[in-house]
Amino acid sequence: AQSVTQPDIHITVSEGASLELRCNYSYGATPYLFWYVQSPGQGLQLLLKYFSGDTLVQGIKGFEAEFKRSQSSFNLRKPSVHWSDAAEYFCAVARMDSSYKLIFGSGTRLLVRP
Amino acid sequence: SQTIHQWPATLVQPVGSPLSLECTVEGTSNPNLYWYRQAAGRGLQLLFYSVGIGQISSEVPQNLSASRPQDRQFILSSKKLLLSDSGFYLCAWSGTSHEETQYFGPGTRLLVL
């Protein structure tokens, strides 16, 4: 069965520091992968997605993610974190059945120190 | 451009009362529609999805039901709420072809007392 693991429940970084959020997936074929961000009490906003092609994907707000098939990973990165990046981040993989439903990881909450 | 609306934004209901949450999408036709629940401190669980009017698939057995009376309207209901129904409910839409992204509404926070 497909699954998504985000091993870090919380991460705290200082403003201006670099960030990497980990995501590992379990899926037999080439996955469709997504990163979403959720501010408190809000819906989810798509940061970026990977379907095929270049394994380094650029997203909004200065985020990028790299698909590594050999490691079954899709880690999210940002070179310099801003205080406004504090939020919860969800990695997701699309189920390749007729419904194309998403399977989400449990999320990583990012705290930013001033 | 497409927009997705949910209401109410917040709801407090007593145990045993009925529930109706509404989701509507603008700017697209024949979307796939989804209901998710997010419990406190946890990820998202898919509850229902719909590929067309009157077509509802349930992902998990539960106290809730869903309906799609119109192309761009998706309703989440319950006849009798349980304490465990508390959570943050998110509606999402996507296109119907491959490589389609899901776009989420602002959510409804439900507290059952």
PDB file of C-alpha atoms in Angstrom:
ATOM      1  CA  ALA A   1       0.000   0.000   0.000  1.00  0.00           C
ATOM      2  CA  GLN A   2       1.108   3.524  -0.663  1.00  0.00           C
ATOM      3  CA  SER A   3       2.266   5.569   2.301  1.00  0.00           C
ATOM      4  CA  VAL A   4       4.019   8.822   3.095  1.00  0.00           C
ATOM      5  CA  THR A   5       6.304   9.373   6.065  1.00  0.00           C
ATOM      6  CA  GLN A   6       7.377  12.702   7.443  1.00  0.00           C
ATOM      7  CA  PRO A   7       9.769  11.712  10.207  1.00  0.00           C
ATOM      8  CA  ASP A   8      10.025  15.128  11.846  1.00  0.00           C
ATOM      9  CA  ILE A   9       6.960  16.227  13.805  1.00  0.00           C
ATOM     10  CA  HIS A  10       8.482  19.605  14.717  1.00  0.00           C
ATOM     11  CA  ILE A  11      11.437  21.540  13.356  1.00  0.00           C
ATOM     12  CA  THR A  12      12.755  24.830  14.708  1.00  0.00           C
ATOM     13  CA  VAL A  13      15.098  27.008  12.684  1.00  0.00           C
ATOM     14  CA  SER A  14      16.377  30.534  13.051  1.00  0.00           C
ATOM     15  CA  GLU A  15      15.222  33.175  10.625  1.00  0.00           C
ATOM     16  CA  GLY A  16      17.651  33.335   7.721  1.00  0.00           C
ATOM     17  CA  ALA A  17      18.839  29.765   8.203  1.00  0.00           C
ATOM     18  CA  SER A  18      18.371  27.065   5.614  1.00  0.00           C
ATOM     19  CA  LEU A  19      15.584  24.504   5.879  1.00  0.00           C
ATOM     20  CA  GLU A  20      15.085  20.921   4.805  1.00  0.00           C
ATOM     21  CA  LEU A  21      11.888  18.991   5.547  1.00  0.00           C
ATOM     22  CA  ARG A  22      12.010  15.276   4.938  1.00  0.00           C
ATOM     23  CA  CYS A  23       9.476  13.158   3.115  1.00  0.00           C
ATOM     24  CA  ASN A  24       9.696   9.480   2.230  1.00  0.00           C
ATOM     25  CA  TYR A  25       7.109   7.622   0.226  1.00  0.00           C
ATOM     26  CA  SER A  26       6.247   4.054  -0.512  1.00  0.00           C
ATOM     27  CA  TYR A  27       4.935   3.407  -3.996  1.00  0.00           C
ATOM     28  CA  GLY A  28       5.764   0.869  -6.661  1.00  0.00           C
ATOM     29  CA  ALA A  29       5.674   3.057  -9.748  1.00  0.00           C
ATOM     30  CA  THR A  30       6.696   6.644 -10.491  1.00  0.00           C
ATOM     31  CA  PRO A  31       4.730   8.712  -8.024  1.00  0.00           C
ATOM     32  CA  TYR A  32       3.042  12.052  -8.302  1.00  0.00           C
ATOM     33  CA  LEU A  33       4.338  14.007  -5.314  1.00  0.00           C
ATOM     34  CA  PHE A  34       3.179  17.218  -3.684  1.00  0.00           C
ATOM     35  CA  TRP A  35       4.096  19.595  -0.892  1.00  0.00           C
ATOM     36  CA  TYR A  36       1.382  21.683   0.737  1.00  0.00           C
ATOM     37  CA  VAL A  37       1.612  24.326   3.462  1.00  0.00           C
ATOM     38  CA  GLN A  38      -1.058  25.066   6.045  1.00  0.00           C
ATOM     39  CA  SER A  39      -1.119  28.172   8.224  1.00  0.00           C
ATOM     40  CA  PRO A  40      -3.013  27.842  11.524  1.00  0.00           C
ATOM     41  CA  GLY A  41      -6.739  27.536  10.997  1.00  0.00           C
ATOM     42  CA  GLN A  42      -6.407  27.742   7.233  1.00  0.00           C
ATOM     43  CA  GLY A  43      -6.755  25.433   4.281  1.00  0.00           C
ATOM     44  CA  LEU A  44      -3.839  23.914   2.421  1.00  0.00           C
ATOM     45  CA  GLN A  45      -1.881  25.791  -0.212  1.00  0.00           C
ATOM     46  CA  LEU A  46       0.109  23.978  -2.875  1.00  0.00           C
ATOM     47  CA  LEU A  47       3.822  24.776  -2.737  1.00  0.00           C
ATOM     48  CA  LEU A  48       5.044  22.555  -5.548  1.00  0.00           C
ATOM     49  CA  LYS A  49       4.501  19.243  -7.289  1.00  0.00           C
ATOM     50  CA  TYR A  50       6.455  16.601  -9.159  1.00  0.00           C
ATOM     51  CA  PHE A  51       4.981  14.526 -11.943  1.00  0.00           C
ATOM     52  CA  SER A  52       7.926  13.753 -14.217  1.00  0.00           C
ATOM     53  CA  GLY A  53      11.010  15.284 -15.811  1.00  0.00           C
ATOM     54  CA  ASP A  54      13.518  17.381 -13.911  1.00  0.00           C
ATOM     55  CA  THR A  55      13.887  15.946 -10.433  1.00  0.00           C
ATOM     56  CA  LEU A  56      14.506  19.374  -8.883  1.00  0.00           C
ATOM     57  CA  VAL A  57      11.206  21.201  -8.704  1.00  0.00           C
ATOM     58  CA  GLN A  58      10.791  24.897  -7.998  1.00  0.00           C
ATOM     59  CA  GLY A  59       7.757  26.126  -6.122  1.00  0.00           C
ATOM     60  CA  ILE A  60       6.258  29.273  -4.708  1.00  0.00           C
ATOM     61  CA  LYS A  61       7.699  31.334  -1.848  1.00  0.00           C
ATOM     62  CA  GLY A  62      11.268  30.291  -2.685  1.00  0.00           C
ATOM     63  CA  PHE A  63      10.781  26.598  -1.924  1.00  0.00           C
ATOM     64  CA  GLU A  64      12.195  23.730  -3.943  1.00  0.00           C
ATOM     65  CA  ALA A  65      12.086  19.960  -3.641  1.00  0.00           C
ATOM     66  CA  GLU A  66      14.174  17.174  -5.068  1.00  0.00           C
ATOM     67  CA  PHE A  67      12.817  13.797  -6.103  1.00  0.00           C
ATOM     68  CA  LYS A  68      15.281  10.996  -5.415  1.00  0.00           C
ATOM     69  CA  ARG A  69      13.980   7.684  -6.657  1.00  0.00           C
ATOM     70  CA  SER A  70      16.838   5.672  -5.142  1.00  0.00           C
ATOM     71  CA  GLN A  71      15.971   7.005  -1.689  1.00  0.00           C
ATOM     72  CA  SER A  72      12.190   7.182  -2.194  1.00  0.00           C
ATOM     73  CA  SER A  73      12.395  10.754  -0.976  1.00  0.00           C
ATOM     74  CA  PHE A  74      10.975  14.138  -1.894  1.00  0.00           C
ATOM     75  CA  ASN A  75      12.558  16.572   0.557  1.00  0.00           C
ATOM     76  CA  LEU A  76      11.520  20.206   0.684  1.00  0.00           C
ATOM     77  CA  ARG A  77      14.193  22.896   0.952  1.00  0.00           C
ATOM     78  CA  LYS A  78      14.517  26.623   1.305  1.00  0.00           C
ATOM     79  CA  PRO A  79      17.877  28.420   1.476  1.00  0.00           C
ATOM     80  CA  SER A  80      16.791  31.195   3.831  1.00  0.00           C
ATOM     81  CA  VAL A  81      13.724  30.923   6.051  1.00  0.00           C
ATOM     82  CA  HIS A  82      11.499  33.901   6.814  1.00  0.00           C
ATOM     83  CA  TRP A  83       9.359  34.264   9.930  1.00  0.00           C
ATOM     84  CA  SER A  84       6.266  34.031   7.723  1.00  0.00           C
ATOM     85  CA  ASP A  85       7.254  30.477   6.758  1.00  0.00           C
ATOM     86  CA  ALA A  86       6.174  29.226  10.195  1.00  0.00           C
ATOM     87  CA  ALA A  87       3.364  26.785   9.403  1.00  0.00           C
ATOM     88  CA  GLU A  88       2.659  23.090   9.003  1.00  0.00           C
ATOM     89  CA  TYR A  89       3.959  21.348   5.924  1.00  0.00           C
ATOM     90  CA  PHE A  90       2.435  18.250   4.366  1.00  0.00           C
ATOM     91  CA  CYS A  91       3.917  15.907   1.822  1.00  0.00           C
ATOM     92  CA  ALA A  92       1.483  13.875  -0.272  1.00  0.00           C
ATOM     93  CA  VAL A  93       1.526  11.196  -2.948  1.00  0.00           C
ATOM     94  CA  ALA A  94      -1.232  10.603  -5.468  1.00  0.00           C
ATOM     95  CA  ARG A  95      -2.807   7.191  -5.651  1.00  0.00           C
ATOM     96  CA  MET A  96      -2.696   5.999  -9.206  1.00  0.00           C
ATOM     97  CA  ASP A  97      -6.071   4.305  -9.243  1.00  0.00           C
ATOM     98  CA  SER A  98      -9.076   5.748 -11.013  1.00  0.00           C
ATOM     99  CA  SER A  99      -9.683   8.310  -8.311  1.00  0.00           C
ATOM    100  CA  TYR A 100      -6.241   9.915  -8.136  1.00  0.00           C
ATOM    101  CA  LYS A 101      -6.660  10.436  -4.435  1.00  0.00           C
ATOM    102  CA  LEU A 102      -3.950  11.917  -2.261  1.00  0.00           C
ATOM    103  CA  ILE A 103      -2.269  10.178   0.639  1.00  0.00           C
ATOM    104  CA  PHE A 104      -0.828  12.648   3.113  1.00  0.00           C
ATOM    105  CA  GLY A 105       2.002  12.422   5.574  1.00  0.00           C
ATOM    106  CA  SER A 106       1.303  13.407   9.160  1.00  0.00           C
ATOM    107  CA  GLY A 107       2.905  16.820   8.686  1.00  0.00           C
ATOM    108  CA  THR A 108       5.892  18.749  10.016  1.00  0.00           C
ATOM    109  CA  ARG A 109       5.341  21.870  12.062  1.00  0.00           C
ATOM    110  CA  LEU A 110       7.952  24.530  11.364  1.00  0.00           C
ATOM    111  CA  LEU A 111       8.794  27.063  14.051  1.00  0.00           C
ATOM    112  CA  VAL A 112      10.990  30.036  13.179  1.00  0.00           C
ATOM    113  CA  ARG A 113      13.136  31.731  15.819  1.00  0.00           C
ATOM    114  CA  PRO A 114      13.647  35.479  15.358  1.00  0.00           C
TER     115      PRO A 114
ATOM    116  CA  SER B   1      -9.917  31.642 -11.979  1.00  0.00           C
ATOM    117  CA  GLN B   2     -11.239  28.873  -9.794  1.00  0.00           C
ATOM    118  CA  THR B   3     -12.281  29.417  -6.196  1.00  0.00           C
ATOM    119  CA  ILE B   4     -13.568  27.079  -3.547  1.00  0.00           C
ATOM    120  CA  HIS B   5     -15.776  28.101  -0.656  1.00  0.00           C
ATOM    121  CA  GLN B   6     -16.716  26.356   2.561  1.00  0.00           C
ATOM    122  CA  TRP B   7     -19.206  27.307   5.201  1.00  0.00           C
ATOM    123  CA  PRO B   8     -19.619  27.719   7.951  1.00  0.00           C
ATOM    124  CA  ALA B   9     -16.073  28.565   8.980  1.00  0.00           C
ATOM    125  CA  THR B  10     -16.662  27.436  12.553  1.00  0.00           C
ATOM    126  CA  LEU B  11     -19.398  25.346  14.104  1.00  0.00           C
ATOM    127  CA  VAL B  12     -20.122  24.208  17.653  1.00  0.00           C
ATOM    128  CA  GLN B  13     -22.745  21.489  17.916  1.00  0.00           C
ATOM    129  CA  PRO B  14     -24.048  19.273  20.722  1.00  0.00           C
ATOM    130  CA  VAL B  15     -23.650  15.510  20.601  1.00  0.00           C
ATOM    131  CA  GLY B  16     -26.557  13.908  18.781  1.00  0.00           C
ATOM    132  CA  SER B  17     -27.397  16.937  16.663  1.00  0.00           C
ATOM    133  CA  PRO B  18     -27.391  16.882  12.844  1.00  0.00           C
ATOM    134  CA  LEU B  19     -24.666  18.334  10.676  1.00  0.00           C
ATOM    135  CA  SER B  20     -24.492  19.923   7.254  1.00  0.00           C
ATOM    136  CA  LEU B  21     -21.285  21.406   5.852  1.00  0.00           C
ATOM    137  CA  GLU B  22     -21.282  22.883   2.401  1.00  0.00           C
ATOM    138  CA  CYS B  23     -18.579  23.250  -0.202  1.00  0.00           C
ATOM    139  CA  THR B  24     -18.946  25.012  -3.539  1.00  0.00           C
ATOM    140  CA  VAL B  25     -16.522  25.521  -6.387  1.00  0.00           C
ATOM    141  CA  GLU B  26     -16.558  28.344  -8.930  1.00  0.00           C
ATOM    142  CA  GLY B  27     -14.807  28.745 -12.229  1.00  0.00           C
ATOM    143  CA  THR B  28     -14.662  25.126 -13.317  1.00  0.00           C
ATOM    144  CA  SER B  29     -17.042  22.409 -14.419  1.00  0.00           C
ATOM    145  CA  ASN B  30     -17.272  18.697 -13.666  1.00  0.00           C
ATOM    146  CA  PRO B  31     -14.555  18.764 -11.013  1.00  0.00           C
ATOM    147  CA  ASN B  32     -13.612  15.863  -8.784  1.00  0.00           C
ATOM    148  CA  LEU B  33     -14.564  16.820  -5.226  1.00  0.00           C
ATOM    149  CA  TYR B  34     -13.157  15.574  -1.942  1.00  0.00           C
ATOM    150  CA  TRP B  35     -13.895  15.804   1.795  1.00  0.00           C
ATOM    151  CA  TYR B  36     -11.018  15.407   4.240  1.00  0.00           C
ATOM    152  CA  ARG B  37     -10.908  15.480   8.025  1.00  0.00           C
ATOM    153  CA  GLN B  38      -7.931  16.713   9.964  1.00  0.00           C
ATOM    154  CA  ALA B  39      -7.857  15.799  13.630  1.00  0.00           C
ATOM    155  CA  ALA B  40      -5.813  17.974  15.976  1.00  0.00           C
ATOM    156  CA  GLY B  41      -2.073  17.479  15.404  1.00  0.00           C
ATOM    157  CA  ARG B  42      -2.585  14.883  12.722  1.00  0.00           C
ATOM    158  CA  GLY B  43      -2.549  14.614   8.968  1.00  0.00           C
ATOM    159  CA  LEU B  44      -5.468  14.580   6.589  1.00  0.00           C
ATOM    160  CA  GLN B  45      -7.794  11.637   6.211  1.00  0.00           C
ATOM    161  CA  LEU B  46      -9.861  11.335   3.047  1.00  0.00           C
ATOM    162  CA  LEU B  47     -13.507  10.782   3.906  1.00  0.00           C
ATOM    163  CA  PHE B  48     -15.368  10.953   0.588  1.00  0.00           C
ATOM    164  CA  TYR B  49     -14.733  11.757  -3.023  1.00  0.00           C
ATOM    165  CA  SER B  50     -17.010  12.360  -5.970  1.00  0.00           C
ATOM    166  CA  VAL B  51     -16.388  12.232  -9.704  1.00  0.00           C
ATOM    167  CA  GLY B  52     -19.835  13.511 -10.681  1.00  0.00           C
ATOM    168  CA  ILE B  53     -23.333  14.462  -9.582  1.00  0.00           C
ATOM    169  CA  GLY B  54     -24.779  11.787  -7.329  1.00  0.00           C
ATOM    170  CA  GLN B  55     -21.561   9.748  -7.423  1.00  0.00           C
ATOM    171  CA  ILE B  56     -20.058   9.385  -3.965  1.00  0.00           C
ATOM    172  CA  SER B  57     -17.326   7.041  -2.781  1.00  0.00           C
ATOM    173  CA  SER B  58     -16.607   6.539   0.884  1.00  0.00           C
ATOM    174  CA  GLU B  59     -13.113   5.880   2.091  1.00  0.00           C
ATOM    175  CA  VAL B  60     -13.754   4.969   5.703  1.00  0.00           C
ATOM    176  CA  PRO B  61     -16.822   3.707   7.554  1.00  0.00           C
ATOM    177  CA  GLN B  62     -18.110   6.411   9.811  1.00  0.00           C
ATOM    178  CA  ASN B  63     -20.959   8.455  11.140  1.00  0.00           C
ATOM    179  CA  LEU B  64     -20.870  10.853   8.193  1.00  0.00           C
ATOM    180  CA  SER B  65     -22.319  10.905   4.692  1.00  0.00           C
ATOM    181  CA  ALA B  66     -21.777  13.055   1.619  1.00  0.00           C
ATOM    182  CA  SER B  67     -23.919  14.199  -1.258  1.00  0.00           C
ATOM    183  CA  ARG B  68     -23.366  16.039  -4.501  1.00  0.00           C
ATOM    184  CA  PRO B  69     -26.704  17.529  -5.584  1.00  0.00           C
ATOM    185  CA  GLN B  70     -25.138  19.838  -8.163  1.00  0.00           C
ATOM    186  CA  ASP B  71     -21.983  19.734 -10.260  1.00  0.00           C
ATOM    187  CA  ARG B  72     -20.058  22.162  -8.081  1.00  0.00           C
ATOM    188  CA  GLN B  73     -21.656  21.548  -4.711  1.00  0.00           C
ATOM    189  CA  PHE B  74     -20.516  18.974  -2.202  1.00  0.00           C
ATOM    190  CA  ILE B  75     -22.225  18.499   1.157  1.00  0.00           C
ATOM    191  CA  LEU B  76     -21.030  16.641   4.232  1.00  0.00           C
ATOM    192  CA  SER B  77     -23.756  15.502   6.618  1.00  0.00           C
ATOM    193  CA  SER B  78     -24.511  13.579   9.741  1.00  0.00           C
ATOM    194  CA  LYS B  79     -27.809  12.625  11.348  1.00  0.00           C
ATOM    195  CA  LYS B  80     -26.318  12.429  14.852  1.00  0.00           C
ATOM    196  CA  LEU B  81     -22.942  13.871  15.715  1.00  0.00           C
ATOM    197  CA  LEU B  82     -20.478  12.073  17.965  1.00  0.00           C
ATOM    198  CA  LEU B  83     -17.740  13.624  20.073  1.00  0.00           C
ATOM    199  CA  SER B  84     -15.210  11.960  17.780  1.00  0.00           C
ATOM    200  CA  ASP B  85     -16.561  13.928  14.815  1.00  0.00           C
ATOM    201  CA  SER B  86     -14.798  17.046  16.091  1.00  0.00           C
ATOM    202  CA  GLY B  87     -12.058  18.243  13.788  1.00  0.00           C
ATOM    203  CA  PHE B  88     -11.157  20.443  10.868  1.00  0.00           C
ATOM    204  CA  TYR B  89     -12.984  19.548   7.666  1.00  0.00           C
ATOM    205  CA  LEU B  90     -11.458  20.435   4.356  1.00  0.00           C
ATOM    206  CA  CYS B  91     -13.039  20.309   0.942  1.00  0.00           C
ATOM    207  CA  ALA B  92     -10.902  20.070  -2.186  1.00  0.00           C
ATOM    208  CA  TRP B  93     -11.409  19.984  -5.922  1.00  0.00           C
ATOM    209  CA  SER B  94      -9.343  18.763  -8.836  1.00  0.00           C
ATOM    210  CA  GLY B  95      -9.659  18.232 -12.546  1.00  0.00           C
ATOM    211  CA  THR B  96     -10.514  14.793 -13.824  1.00  0.00           C
ATOM    212  CA  SER B  97      -7.500  13.925 -15.910  1.00  0.00           C
ATOM    213  CA  HIS B  98      -4.090  12.617 -14.971  1.00  0.00           C
ATOM    214  CA  GLU B  99      -1.605  14.951 -13.317  1.00  0.00           C
ATOM    215  CA  GLU B 100      -4.320  16.951 -11.630  1.00  0.00           C
ATOM    216  CA  THR B 101      -3.595  18.895  -8.480  1.00  0.00           C
ATOM    217  CA  GLN B 102      -6.041  19.117  -5.610  1.00  0.00           C
ATOM    218  CA  TYR B 103      -6.908  22.613  -4.429  1.00  0.00           C
ATOM    219  CA  PHE B 104      -8.270  23.097  -0.942  1.00  0.00           C
ATOM    220  CA  GLY B 105     -10.897  25.312   0.591  1.00  0.00           C
ATOM    221  CA  PRO B 106     -10.435  27.324   3.798  1.00  0.00           C
ATOM    222  CA  GLY B 107     -11.909  24.602   5.988  1.00  0.00           C
ATOM    223  CA  THR B 108     -14.611  24.312   8.644  1.00  0.00           C
ATOM    224  CA  ARG B 109     -13.698  23.806  12.264  1.00  0.00           C
ATOM    225  CA  LEU B 110     -16.273  21.596  13.996  1.00  0.00           C
ATOM    226  CA  LEU B 111     -16.431  21.196  17.742  1.00  0.00           C
ATOM    227  CA  VAL B 112     -18.873  18.655  19.119  1.00  0.00           C
ATOM    228  CA  LEU B 113     -19.654  19.073  22.815  1.00  0.00           C
TER     229      LEU B 113
END
